Amino acid sequence: MILSKFILARAHSRHTQLHISRNSYFEVVVSSYIENDGCNLQNFLQNTTLYFCRFAWVGAVHYFDIYVQDRDLCCVGDNQCSWKIYETQPCEIKLRSRECFQWNIQYLK
């Protein structure tokens, strides 16, 4: 089992929603007024190659592949992936650095 820890960084005092999914939504974690709170997904993540999340703020919705096996395999060794999620971008926190990513492109249905 993979343990991932998500550290959500808030912008002001906005309500944030986090939806986690493999192919369809199976859990919803709602965090209000987040300031460096951790979201422990140990019970949700199973041995799979991809998990994506929907992050929603007032006036903004973004999608991101929060766990990609090829990219995040290093998280398995210490059983922790740490992320700071900003409205502008998600950033993976590493031992001596951080790497920020673009939000997924949203496809209209």
PDB file of N, CA and C in Angstrom:
ATOM      1  N   MET A   1       0.844  -1.185   0.000  1.00  0.00           N
ATOM      2  CA  MET A   1       0.000   0.000   0.000  1.00  0.00           C
ATOM      3  C   MET A   1       0.882   1.239   0.000  1.00  0.00           C
ATOM      4  N   ILE A   2       0.484   2.222  -0.729  1.00  0.00           N
ATOM      5  CA  ILE A   2       1.233   3.468  -0.850  1.00  0.00           C
ATOM      6  C   ILE A   2       0.604   4.509   0.057  1.00  0.00           C
ATOM      7  N   LEU A   3       1.416   5.176   0.813  1.00  0.00           N
ATOM      8  CA  LEU A   3       0.949   6.255   1.672  1.00  0.00           C
ATOM      9  C   LEU A   3       1.324   7.565   1.013  1.00  0.00           C
ATOM     10  N   SER A   4       0.358   8.402   0.789  1.00  0.00           N
ATOM     11  CA  SER A   4       0.638   9.726   0.241  1.00  0.00           C
ATOM     12  C   SER A   4       0.082  10.775   1.174  1.00  0.00           C
ATOM     13  N   LYS A   5       0.851  11.775   1.417  1.00  0.00           N
ATOM     14  CA  LYS A   5       0.424  12.869   2.282  1.00  0.00           C
ATOM     15  C   LYS A   5       0.325  14.104   1.418  1.00  0.00           C
ATOM     16  N   PHE A   6      -0.809  14.744   1.448  1.00  0.00           N
ATOM     17  CA  PHE A   6      -1.016  15.949   0.665  1.00  0.00           C
ATOM     18  C   PHE A   6      -1.104  17.121   1.621  1.00  0.00           C
ATOM     19  N   ILE A   7      -0.238  18.087   1.438  1.00  0.00           N
ATOM     20  CA  ILE A   7      -0.263  19.295   2.249  1.00  0.00           C
ATOM     21  C   ILE A   7      -0.903  20.374   1.396  1.00  0.00           C
ATOM     22  N   LEU A   8      -2.045  20.849   1.824  1.00  0.00           N
ATOM     23  CA  LEU A   8      -2.781  21.833   1.045  1.00  0.00           C
ATOM     24  C   LEU A   8      -2.481  23.226   1.570  1.00  0.00           C
ATOM     25  N   ALA A   9      -2.062  24.095   0.678  1.00  0.00           N
ATOM     26  CA  ALA A   9      -1.777  25.475   1.058  1.00  0.00           C
ATOM     27  C   ALA A   9      -2.931  26.347   0.600  1.00  0.00           C
ATOM     28  N   ARG A  10      -3.447  27.140   1.475  1.00  0.00           N
ATOM     29  CA  ARG A  10      -4.615  27.960   1.130  1.00  0.00           C
ATOM     30  C   ARG A  10      -4.187  29.330   0.632  1.00  0.00           C
ATOM     31  N   ALA A  11      -5.053  29.909  -0.128  1.00  0.00           N
ATOM     32  CA  ALA A  11      -4.912  31.308  -0.513  1.00  0.00           C
ATOM     33  C   ALA A  11      -6.036  32.048   0.198  1.00  0.00           C
ATOM     34  N   HIS A  12      -5.711  32.855   1.136  1.00  0.00           N
ATOM     35  CA  HIS A  12      -6.670  33.554   1.989  1.00  0.00           C
ATOM     36  C   HIS A  12      -7.458  32.531   2.804  1.00  0.00           C
ATOM     37  N   SER A  13      -8.709  32.762   3.057  1.00  0.00           N
ATOM     38  CA  SER A  13      -9.519  31.844   3.868  1.00  0.00           C
ATOM     39  C   SER A  13     -10.631  31.249   3.026  1.00  0.00           C
ATOM     40  N   ARG A  14     -10.270  30.590   1.958  1.00  0.00           N
ATOM     41  CA  ARG A  14     -11.277  30.057   1.048  1.00  0.00           C
ATOM     42  C   ARG A  14     -11.556  28.597   1.351  1.00  0.00           C
ATOM     43  N   HIS A  15     -12.767  28.212   1.050  1.00  0.00           N
ATOM     44  CA  HIS A  15     -13.195  26.827   1.200  1.00  0.00           C
ATOM     45  C   HIS A  15     -12.612  26.005   0.049  1.00  0.00           C
ATOM     46  N   THR A  16     -12.023  24.873   0.350  1.00  0.00           N
ATOM     47  CA  THR A  16     -11.400  24.033  -0.667  1.00  0.00           C
ATOM     48  C   THR A  16     -12.008  22.646  -0.629  1.00  0.00           C
ATOM     49  N   GLN A  17     -12.280  22.081  -1.801  1.00  0.00           N
ATOM     50  CA  GLN A  17     -12.745  20.706  -1.900  1.00  0.00           C
ATOM     51  C   GLN A  17     -11.716  19.895  -2.660  1.00  0.00           C
ATOM     52  N   LEU A  18     -11.533  18.660  -2.224  1.00  0.00           N
ATOM     53  CA  LEU A  18     -10.600  17.751  -2.872  1.00  0.00           C
ATOM     54  C   LEU A  18     -11.336  16.465  -3.207  1.00  0.00           C
ATOM     55  N   HIS A  19     -11.361  16.091  -4.474  1.00  0.00           N
ATOM     56  CA  HIS A  19     -11.969  14.841  -4.927  1.00  0.00           C
ATOM     57  C   HIS A  19     -10.849  13.963  -5.471  1.00  0.00           C
ATOM     58  N   ILE A  20     -10.797  12.714  -5.052  1.00  0.00           N
ATOM     59  CA  ILE A  20      -9.745  11.803  -5.476  1.00  0.00           C
ATOM     60  C   ILE A  20     -10.363  10.664  -6.266  1.00  0.00           C
ATOM     61  N   SER A  21      -9.716  10.283  -7.367  1.00  0.00           N
ATOM     62  CA  SER A  21     -10.323   9.281  -8.233  1.00  0.00           C
ATOM     63  C   SER A  21      -9.289   8.434  -8.948  1.00  0.00           C
ATOM     64  N   ARG A  22      -9.689   7.187  -9.259  1.00  0.00           N
ATOM     65  CA  ARG A  22      -8.902   6.357 -10.174  1.00  0.00           C
ATOM     66  C   ARG A  22      -9.500   6.507 -11.564  1.00  0.00           C
ATOM     67  N   ASN A  23     -10.717   6.134 -11.735  1.00  0.00           N
ATOM     68  CA  ASN A  23     -11.426   6.350 -12.997  1.00  0.00           C
ATOM     69  C   ASN A  23     -12.757   7.026 -12.762  1.00  0.00           C
ATOM     70  N   SER A  24     -13.261   6.895 -11.577  1.00  0.00           N
ATOM     71  CA  SER A  24     -14.480   7.595 -11.185  1.00  0.00           C
ATOM     72  C   SER A  24     -14.298   7.997  -9.731  1.00  0.00           C
ATOM     73  N   TYR A  25     -15.015   9.015  -9.307  1.00  0.00           N
ATOM     74  CA  TYR A  25     -14.829   9.489  -7.942  1.00  0.00           C
ATOM     75  C   TYR A  25     -15.274   8.432  -6.949  1.00  0.00           C
ATOM     76  N   PHE A  26     -14.425   8.136  -5.963  1.00  0.00           N
ATOM     77  CA  PHE A  26     -14.795   7.159  -4.959  1.00  0.00           C
ATOM     78  C   PHE A  26     -14.669   7.690  -3.553  1.00  0.00           C
ATOM     79  N   GLU A  27     -14.057   8.819  -3.372  1.00  0.00           N
ATOM     80  CA  GLU A  27     -13.965   9.447  -2.059  1.00  0.00           C
ATOM     81  C   GLU A  27     -13.953  10.955  -2.233  1.00  0.00           C
ATOM     82  N   VAL A  28     -14.485  11.634  -1.264  1.00  0.00           N
ATOM     83  CA  VAL A  28     -14.454  13.090  -1.251  1.00  0.00           C
ATOM     84  C   VAL A  28     -13.951  13.522   0.116  1.00  0.00           C
ATOM     85  N   VAL A  29     -12.950  14.355   0.118  1.00  0.00           N
ATOM     86  CA  VAL A  29     -12.440  14.919   1.357  1.00  0.00           C
ATOM     87  C   VAL A  29     -12.637  16.422   1.263  1.00  0.00           C
ATOM     88  N   VAL A  30     -13.343  17.003   2.197  1.00  0.00           N
ATOM     89  CA  VAL A  30     -13.597  18.436   2.181  1.00  0.00           C
ATOM     90  C   VAL A  30     -12.819  19.069   3.320  1.00  0.00           C
ATOM     91  N   SER A  31     -12.022  20.060   2.999  1.00  0.00           N
ATOM     92  CA  SER A  31     -11.232  20.762   4.000  1.00  0.00           C
ATOM     93  C   SER A  31     -11.591  22.234   3.962  1.00  0.00           C
ATOM     94  N   SER A  32     -12.008  22.766   5.073  1.00  0.00           N
ATOM     95  CA  SER A  32     -12.366  24.176   5.147  1.00  0.00           C
ATOM     96  C   SER A  32     -11.225  24.973   5.764  1.00  0.00           C
ATOM     97  N   TYR A  33     -10.976  26.140   5.220  1.00  0.00           N
ATOM     98  CA  TYR A  33      -9.973  27.062   5.748  1.00  0.00           C
ATOM     99  C   TYR A  33      -8.641  26.354   5.975  1.00  0.00           C
ATOM    100  N   ILE A  34      -8.102  25.823   4.909  1.00  0.00           N
ATOM    101  CA  ILE A  34      -6.894  25.013   4.983  1.00  0.00           C
ATOM    102  C   ILE A  34      -5.670  25.900   5.160  1.00  0.00           C
ATOM    103  N   GLU A  35      -4.832  25.522   6.072  1.00  0.00           N
ATOM    104  CA  GLU A  35      -3.546  26.188   6.240  1.00  0.00           C
ATOM    105  C   GLU A  35      -2.546  25.142   6.697  1.00  0.00           C
ATOM    106  N   ASN A  36      -1.802  24.589   5.743  1.00  0.00           N
ATOM    107  CA  ASN A  36      -0.809  23.559   6.011  1.00  0.00           C
ATOM    108  C   ASN A  36      -1.388  22.326   6.682  1.00  0.00           C
ATOM    109  N   ASP A  37      -2.604  21.974   6.337  1.00  0.00           N
ATOM    110  CA  ASP A  37      -3.199  20.740   6.836  1.00  0.00           C
ATOM    111  C   ASP A  37      -2.766  19.590   5.947  1.00  0.00           C
ATOM    112  N   GLY A  38      -2.629  18.421   6.528  1.00  0.00           N
ATOM    113  CA  GLY A  38      -2.282  17.241   5.749  1.00  0.00           C
ATOM    114  C   GLY A  38      -3.521  16.433   5.433  1.00  0.00           C
ATOM    115  N   CYS A  39      -3.528  15.808   4.295  1.00  0.00           N
ATOM    116  CA  CYS A  39      -4.610  14.925   3.893  1.00  0.00           C
ATOM    117  C   CYS A  39      -3.985  13.562   3.673  1.00  0.00           C
ATOM    118  N   ASN A  40      -4.193  12.634   4.589  1.00  0.00           N
ATOM    119  CA  ASN A  40      -3.558  11.330   4.534  1.00  0.00           C
ATOM    120  C   ASN A  40      -4.433  10.371   3.750  1.00  0.00           C
ATOM    121  N   LEU A  41      -3.923   9.876   2.637  1.00  0.00           N
ATOM    122  CA  LEU A  41      -4.717   9.032   1.753  1.00  0.00           C
ATOM    123  C   LEU A  41      -4.317   7.570   1.841  1.00  0.00           C
ATOM    124  N   GLN A  42      -3.746   7.158   2.939  1.00  0.00           N
ATOM    125  CA  GLN A  42      -3.260   5.792   3.079  1.00  0.00           C
ATOM    126  C   GLN A  42      -4.360   4.769   2.823  1.00  0.00           C
ATOM    127  N   ASN A  43      -5.549   5.020   3.301  1.00  0.00           N
ATOM    128  CA  ASN A  43      -6.628   4.057   3.167  1.00  0.00           C
ATOM    129  C   ASN A  43      -7.256   4.055   1.778  1.00  0.00           C
ATOM    130  N   PHE A  44      -6.994   5.077   0.976  1.00  0.00           N
ATOM    131  CA  PHE A  44      -7.629   5.183  -0.328  1.00  0.00           C
ATOM    132  C   PHE A  44      -6.756   4.636  -1.449  1.00  0.00           C
ATOM    133  N   LEU A  45      -5.450   4.849  -1.368  1.00  0.00           N
ATOM    134  CA  LEU A  45      -4.573   4.481  -2.472  1.00  0.00           C
ATOM    135  C   LEU A  45      -4.281   2.994  -2.472  1.00  0.00           C
ATOM    136  N   GLN A  46      -4.430   2.398  -3.625  1.00  0.00           N
ATOM    137  CA  GLN A  46      -4.103   0.993  -3.819  1.00  0.00           C
ATOM    138  C   GLN A  46      -3.021   0.914  -4.878  1.00  0.00           C
ATOM    139  N   ASN A  47      -2.526  -0.262  -5.105  1.00  0.00           N
ATOM    140  CA  ASN A  47      -1.434  -0.437  -6.057  1.00  0.00           C
ATOM    141  C   ASN A  47      -1.943  -0.204  -7.479  1.00  0.00           C
ATOM    142  N   THR A  48      -1.840   1.011  -7.941  1.00  0.00           N
ATOM    143  CA  THR A  48      -2.301   1.379  -9.275  1.00  0.00           C
ATOM    144  C   THR A  48      -1.351   2.411  -9.857  1.00  0.00           C
ATOM    145  N   THR A  49      -1.531   2.746 -11.113  1.00  0.00           N
ATOM    146  CA  THR A  49      -0.571   3.613 -11.789  1.00  0.00           C
ATOM    147  C   THR A  49      -0.960   5.080 -11.806  1.00  0.00           C
ATOM    148  N   LEU A  50      -2.229   5.403 -11.541  1.00  0.00           N
ATOM    149  CA  LEU A  50      -2.667   6.789 -11.682  1.00  0.00           C
ATOM    150  C   LEU A  50      -3.825   7.110 -10.747  1.00  0.00           C
ATOM    151  N   TYR A  51      -3.718   8.229 -10.067  1.00  0.00           N
ATOM    152  CA  TYR A  51      -4.828   8.824  -9.330  1.00  0.00           C
ATOM    153  C   TYR A  51      -4.880  10.286  -9.728  1.00  0.00           C
ATOM    154  N   PHE A  52      -6.082  10.781  -9.966  1.00  0.00           N
ATOM    155  CA  PHE A  52      -6.194  12.200 -10.262  1.00  0.00           C
ATOM    156  C   PHE A  52      -7.149  12.840  -9.270  1.00  0.00           C
ATOM    157  N   CYS A  53      -7.008  14.134  -9.113  1.00  0.00           N
ATOM    158  CA  CYS A  53      -7.817  14.878  -8.149  1.00  0.00           C
ATOM    159  C   CYS A  53      -8.469  16.070  -8.820  1.00  0.00           C
ATOM    160  N   ARG A  54      -9.574  16.454  -8.263  1.00  0.00           N
ATOM    161  CA  ARG A  54     -10.258  17.689  -8.644  1.00  0.00           C
ATOM    162  C   ARG A  54     -10.178  18.603  -7.432  1.00  0.00           C
ATOM    163  N   PHE A  55      -9.576  19.756  -7.615  1.00  0.00           N
ATOM    164  CA  PHE A  55      -9.459  20.747  -6.554  1.00  0.00           C
ATOM    165  C   PHE A  55     -10.392  21.901  -6.886  1.00  0.00           C
ATOM    166  N   ALA A  56     -11.253  22.267  -5.963  1.00  0.00           N
ATOM    167  CA  ALA A  56     -12.233  23.325  -6.228  1.00  0.00           C
ATOM    168  C   ALA A  56     -12.154  24.389  -5.149  1.00  0.00           C
ATOM    169  N   TRP A  57     -11.984  25.611  -5.592  1.00  0.00           N
ATOM    170  CA  TRP A  57     -12.056  26.776  -4.734  1.00  0.00           C
ATOM    171  C   TRP A  57     -13.240  27.606  -5.199  1.00  0.00           C
ATOM    172  N   VAL A  58     -13.592  28.601  -4.433  1.00  0.00           N
ATOM    173  CA  VAL A  58     -14.634  29.522  -4.878  1.00  0.00           C
ATOM    174  C   VAL A  58     -14.129  30.201  -6.149  1.00  0.00           C
ATOM    175  N   GLY A  59     -14.813  29.970  -7.251  1.00  0.00           N
ATOM    176  CA  GLY A  59     -14.439  30.598  -8.513  1.00  0.00           C
ATOM    177  C   GLY A  59     -13.344  29.903  -9.297  1.00  0.00           C
ATOM    178  N   ALA A  60     -12.873  28.736  -8.855  1.00  0.00           N
ATOM    179  CA  ALA A  60     -11.810  28.038  -9.579  1.00  0.00           C
ATOM    180  C   ALA A  60     -11.932  26.528  -9.378  1.00  0.00           C
ATOM    181  N   VAL A  61     -11.733  25.780 -10.459  1.00  0.00           N
ATOM    182  CA  VAL A  61     -11.720  24.317 -10.415  1.00  0.00           C
ATOM    183  C   VAL A  61     -10.543  23.843 -11.256  1.00  0.00           C
ATOM    184  N   HIS A  62      -9.720  22.946 -10.696  1.00  0.00           N
ATOM    185  CA  HIS A  62      -8.559  22.416 -11.404  1.00  0.00           C
ATOM    186  C   HIS A  62      -8.486  20.909 -11.218  1.00  0.00           C
ATOM    187  N   TYR A  63      -7.901  20.239 -12.217  1.00  0.00           N
ATOM    188  CA  TYR A  63      -7.652  18.801 -12.158  1.00  0.00           C
ATOM    189  C   TYR A  63      -6.151  18.563 -12.233  1.00  0.00           C
ATOM    190  N   PHE A  64      -5.697  17.514 -11.525  1.00  0.00           N
ATOM    191  CA  PHE A  64      -4.272  17.187 -11.558  1.00  0.00           C
ATOM    192  C   PHE A  64      -4.083  15.703 -11.274  1.00  0.00           C
ATOM    193  N   ASP A  65      -3.142  15.077 -11.989  1.00  0.00           N
ATOM    194  CA  ASP A  65      -2.771  13.683 -11.730  1.00  0.00           C
ATOM    195  C   ASP A  65      -1.851  13.673 -10.514  1.00  0.00           C
ATOM    196  N   ILE A  66      -2.422  13.431  -9.347  1.00  0.00           N
ATOM    197  CA  ILE A  66      -1.688  13.570  -8.092  1.00  0.00           C
ATOM    198  C   ILE A  66      -0.729  12.413  -7.850  1.00  0.00           C
ATOM    199  N   TYR A  67      -1.026  11.249  -8.391  1.00  0.00           N
ATOM    200  CA  TYR A  67      -0.090  10.127  -8.296  1.00  0.00           C
ATOM    201  C   TYR A  67       0.034   9.467  -9.660  1.00  0.00           C
ATOM    202  N   VAL A  68       1.226   9.543 -10.229  1.00  0.00           N
ATOM    203  CA  VAL A  68       1.560   8.875 -11.484  1.00  0.00           C
ATOM    204  C   VAL A  68       2.724   7.945 -11.157  1.00  0.00           C
ATOM    205  N   GLN A  69       2.539   6.662 -11.375  1.00  0.00           N
ATOM    206  CA  GLN A  69       3.511   5.676 -10.909  1.00  0.00           C
ATOM    207  C   GLN A  69       4.925   5.975 -11.397  1.00  0.00           C
ATOM    208  N   ASP A  70       5.111   6.272 -12.675  1.00  0.00           N
ATOM    209  CA  ASP A  70       6.453   6.547 -13.194  1.00  0.00           C
ATOM    210  C   ASP A  70       7.083   7.774 -12.543  1.00  0.00           C
ATOM    211  N   ARG A  71       6.294   8.796 -12.299  1.00  0.00           N
ATOM    212  CA  ARG A  71       6.808  10.038 -11.722  1.00  0.00           C
ATOM    213  C   ARG A  71       7.013   9.927 -10.215  1.00  0.00           C
ATOM    214  N   ASP A  72       6.112   9.250  -9.532  1.00  0.00           N
ATOM    215  CA  ASP A  72       6.079   9.279  -8.070  1.00  0.00           C
ATOM    216  C   ASP A  72       6.527   7.988  -7.411  1.00  0.00           C
ATOM    217  N   LEU A  73       7.160   7.106  -8.143  1.00  0.00           N
ATOM    218  CA  LEU A  73       7.595   5.836  -7.580  1.00  0.00           C
ATOM    219  C   LEU A  73       8.542   6.040  -6.405  1.00  0.00           C
ATOM    220  N   CYS A  74       9.297   7.134  -6.406  1.00  0.00           N
ATOM    221  CA  CYS A  74      10.220   7.411  -5.304  1.00  0.00           C
ATOM    222  C   CYS A  74       9.480   7.612  -3.990  1.00  0.00           C
ATOM    223  N   CYS A  75       8.214   7.915  -4.051  1.00  0.00           N
ATOM    224  CA  CYS A  75       7.430   8.087  -2.828  1.00  0.00           C
ATOM    225  C   CYS A  75       7.252   6.777  -2.084  1.00  0.00           C
ATOM    226  N   VAL A  76       7.378   5.668  -2.782  1.00  0.00           N
ATOM    227  CA  VAL A  76       7.134   4.369  -2.169  1.00  0.00           C
ATOM    228  C   VAL A  76       8.186   4.058  -1.116  1.00  0.00           C
ATOM    229  N   GLY A  77       9.437   4.421  -1.358  1.00  0.00           N
ATOM    230  CA  GLY A  77      10.516   4.105  -0.431  1.00  0.00           C
ATOM    231  C   GLY A  77      10.312   4.677   0.954  1.00  0.00           C
ATOM    232  N   ASP A  78       9.961   5.952   1.033  1.00  0.00           N
ATOM    233  CA  ASP A  78       9.727   6.558   2.340  1.00  0.00           C
ATOM    234  C   ASP A  78       8.238   6.656   2.647  1.00  0.00           C
ATOM    235  N   ASN A  79       7.415   6.073   1.781  1.00  0.00           N
ATOM    236  CA  ASN A  79       5.966   6.018   1.981  1.00  0.00           C
ATOM    237  C   ASN A  79       5.315   7.384   2.114  1.00  0.00           C
ATOM    238  N   GLN A  80       5.875   8.382   1.479  1.00  0.00           N
ATOM    239  CA  GLN A  80       5.254   9.698   1.582  1.00  0.00           C
ATOM    240  C   GLN A  80       5.527  10.532   0.342  1.00  0.00           C
ATOM    241  N   CYS A  81       4.471  11.082  -0.214  1.00  0.00           N
ATOM    242  CA  CYS A  81       4.576  12.108  -1.248  1.00  0.00           C
ATOM    243  C   CYS A  81       3.963  13.363  -0.646  1.00  0.00           C
ATOM    244  N   SER A  82       4.688  14.433  -0.648  1.00  0.00           N
ATOM    245  CA  SER A  82       4.173  15.668  -0.070  1.00  0.00           C
ATOM    246  C   SER A  82       3.939  16.688  -1.174  1.00  0.00           C
ATOM    247  N   TRP A  83       2.782  17.295  -1.139  1.00  0.00           N
ATOM    248  CA  TRP A  83       2.388  18.287  -2.135  1.00  0.00           C
ATOM    249  C   TRP A  83       1.880  19.528  -1.434  1.00  0.00           C
ATOM    250  N   LYS A  84       2.165  20.677  -2.014  1.00  0.00           N
ATOM    251  CA  LYS A  84       1.477  21.909  -1.638  1.00  0.00           C
ATOM    252  C   LYS A  84       0.613  22.265  -2.828  1.00  0.00           C
ATOM    253  N   ILE A  85      -0.661  22.435  -2.566  1.00  0.00           N
ATOM    254  CA  ILE A  85      -1.619  22.703  -3.626  1.00  0.00           C
ATOM    255  C   ILE A  85      -2.041  24.160  -3.524  1.00  0.00           C
ATOM    256  N   TYR A  86      -1.685  24.931  -4.530  1.00  0.00           N
ATOM    257  CA  TYR A  86      -2.056  26.336  -4.608  1.00  0.00           C
ATOM    258  C   TYR A  86      -3.098  26.498  -5.713  1.00  0.00           C
ATOM    259  N   GLU A  87      -3.814  27.585  -5.697  1.00  0.00           N
ATOM    260  CA  GLU A  87      -4.758  27.833  -6.790  1.00  0.00           C
ATOM    261  C   GLU A  87      -4.031  27.971  -8.120  1.00  0.00           C
ATOM    262  N   THR A  88      -2.800  28.422  -8.100  1.00  0.00           N
ATOM    263  CA  THR A  88      -2.051  28.645  -9.334  1.00  0.00           C
ATOM    264  C   THR A  88      -1.370  27.390  -9.861  1.00  0.00           C
ATOM    265  N   GLN A  89      -1.005  26.447  -8.965  1.00  0.00           N
ATOM    266  CA  GLN A  89      -0.283  25.249  -9.395  1.00  0.00           C
ATOM    267  C   GLN A  89      -0.099  24.275  -8.237  1.00  0.00           C
ATOM    268  N   PRO A  90       0.043  22.983  -8.545  1.00  0.00           N
ATOM    269  CA  PRO A  90       0.410  21.999  -7.530  1.00  0.00           C
ATOM    270  C   PRO A  90       1.933  21.844  -7.506  1.00  0.00           C
ATOM    271  N   CYS A  91       2.509  21.731  -6.308  1.00  0.00           N
ATOM    272  CA  CYS A  91       3.957  21.596  -6.180  1.00  0.00           C
ATOM    273  C   CYS A  91       4.289  20.386  -5.314  1.00  0.00           C
ATOM    274  N   GLU A  92       5.151  19.518  -5.833  1.00  0.00           N
ATOM    275  CA  GLU A  92       5.619  18.365  -5.071  1.00  0.00           C
ATOM    276  C   GLU A  92       6.815  18.807  -4.239  1.00  0.00           C
ATOM    277  N   ILE A  93       6.755  18.547  -2.941  1.00  0.00           N
ATOM    278  CA  ILE A  93       7.808  18.949  -2.021  1.00  0.00           C
ATOM    279  C   ILE A  93       8.778  17.788  -1.869  1.00  0.00           C
ATOM    280  N   LYS A  94      10.030  18.048  -2.215  1.00  0.00           N
ATOM    281  CA  LYS A  94      11.065  17.021  -2.128  1.00  0.00           C
ATOM    282  C   LYS A  94      12.014  17.372  -0.992  1.00  0.00           C
ATOM    283  N   LEU A  95      12.989  16.516  -0.754  1.00  0.00           N
ATOM    284  CA  LEU A  95      13.888  16.693   0.380  1.00  0.00           C
ATOM    285  C   LEU A  95      14.563  18.062   0.388  1.00  0.00           C
ATOM    286  N   ARG A  96      15.120  18.476  -0.739  1.00  0.00           N
ATOM    287  CA  ARG A  96      15.853  19.747  -0.789  1.00  0.00           C
ATOM    288  C   ARG A  96      15.310  20.712  -1.830  1.00  0.00           C
ATOM    289  N   SER A  97      14.154  20.412  -2.364  1.00  0.00           N
ATOM    290  CA  SER A  97      13.618  21.269  -3.420  1.00  0.00           C
ATOM    291  C   SER A  97      12.118  21.048  -3.551  1.00  0.00           C
ATOM    292  N   ARG A  98      11.535  21.740  -4.493  1.00  0.00           N
ATOM    293  CA  ARG A  98      10.146  21.491  -4.848  1.00  0.00           C
ATOM    294  C   ARG A  98      10.034  21.577  -6.364  1.00  0.00           C
ATOM    295  N   GLU A  99       9.083  20.825  -6.890  1.00  0.00           N
ATOM    296  CA  GLU A  99       8.838  20.832  -8.327  1.00  0.00           C
ATOM    297  C   GLU A  99       7.369  21.137  -8.550  1.00  0.00           C
ATOM    298  N   CYS A 100       7.118  22.194  -9.303  1.00  0.00           N
ATOM    299  CA  CYS A 100       5.741  22.611  -9.551  1.00  0.00           C
ATOM    300  C   CYS A 100       5.314  22.177 -10.950  1.00  0.00           C
ATOM    301  N   PHE A 101       4.028  21.943 -11.103  1.00  0.00           N
ATOM    302  CA  PHE A 101       3.466  21.420 -12.341  1.00  0.00           C
ATOM    303  C   PHE A 101       2.313  22.296 -12.803  1.00  0.00           C
ATOM    304  N   GLN A 102       1.954  22.129 -14.055  1.00  0.00           N
ATOM    305  CA  GLN A 102       0.772  22.790 -14.602  1.00  0.00           C
ATOM    306  C   GLN A 102      -0.455  21.956 -14.259  1.00  0.00           C
ATOM    307  N   TRP A 103      -1.591  22.597 -14.133  1.00  0.00           N
ATOM    308  CA  TRP A 103      -2.844  21.873 -13.970  1.00  0.00           C
ATOM    309  C   TRP A 103      -3.123  21.079 -15.236  1.00  0.00           C
ATOM    310  N   ASN A 104      -3.870  19.989 -15.117  1.00  0.00           N
ATOM    311  CA  ASN A 104      -4.291  19.232 -16.300  1.00  0.00           C
ATOM    312  C   ASN A 104      -5.152  20.117 -17.190  1.00  0.00           C
ATOM    313  N   ILE A 105      -5.077  19.865 -18.476  1.00  0.00           N
ATOM    314  CA  ILE A 105      -5.972  20.544 -19.413  1.00  0.00           C
ATOM    315  C   ILE A 105      -7.364  19.979 -19.202  1.00  0.00           C
ATOM    316  N   GLN A 106      -8.336  20.851 -19.079  1.00  0.00           N
ATOM    317  CA  GLN A 106      -9.714  20.406 -18.860  1.00  0.00           C
ATOM    318  C   GLN A 106     -10.393  20.228 -20.208  1.00  0.00           C
ATOM    319  N   TYR A 107     -10.964  19.075 -20.390  1.00  0.00           N
ATOM    320  CA  TYR A 107     -11.677  18.777 -21.628  1.00  0.00           C
ATOM    321  C   TYR A 107     -13.159  19.007 -21.421  1.00  0.00           C
ATOM    322  N   LEU A 108     -13.745  19.747 -22.315  1.00  0.00           N
ATOM    323  CA  LEU A 108     -15.181  19.992 -22.242  1.00  0.00           C
ATOM    324  C   LEU A 108     -15.923  18.777 -22.759  1.00  0.00           C
ATOM    325  N   LYS A 109     -16.988  18.408 -22.064  1.00  0.00           N
ATOM    326  CA  LYS A 109     -17.783  17.248 -22.480  1.00  0.00           C
ATOM    327  C   LYS A 109     -19.077  17.691 -23.094  1.00  0.00           C
TER     328      LYS A 109
END
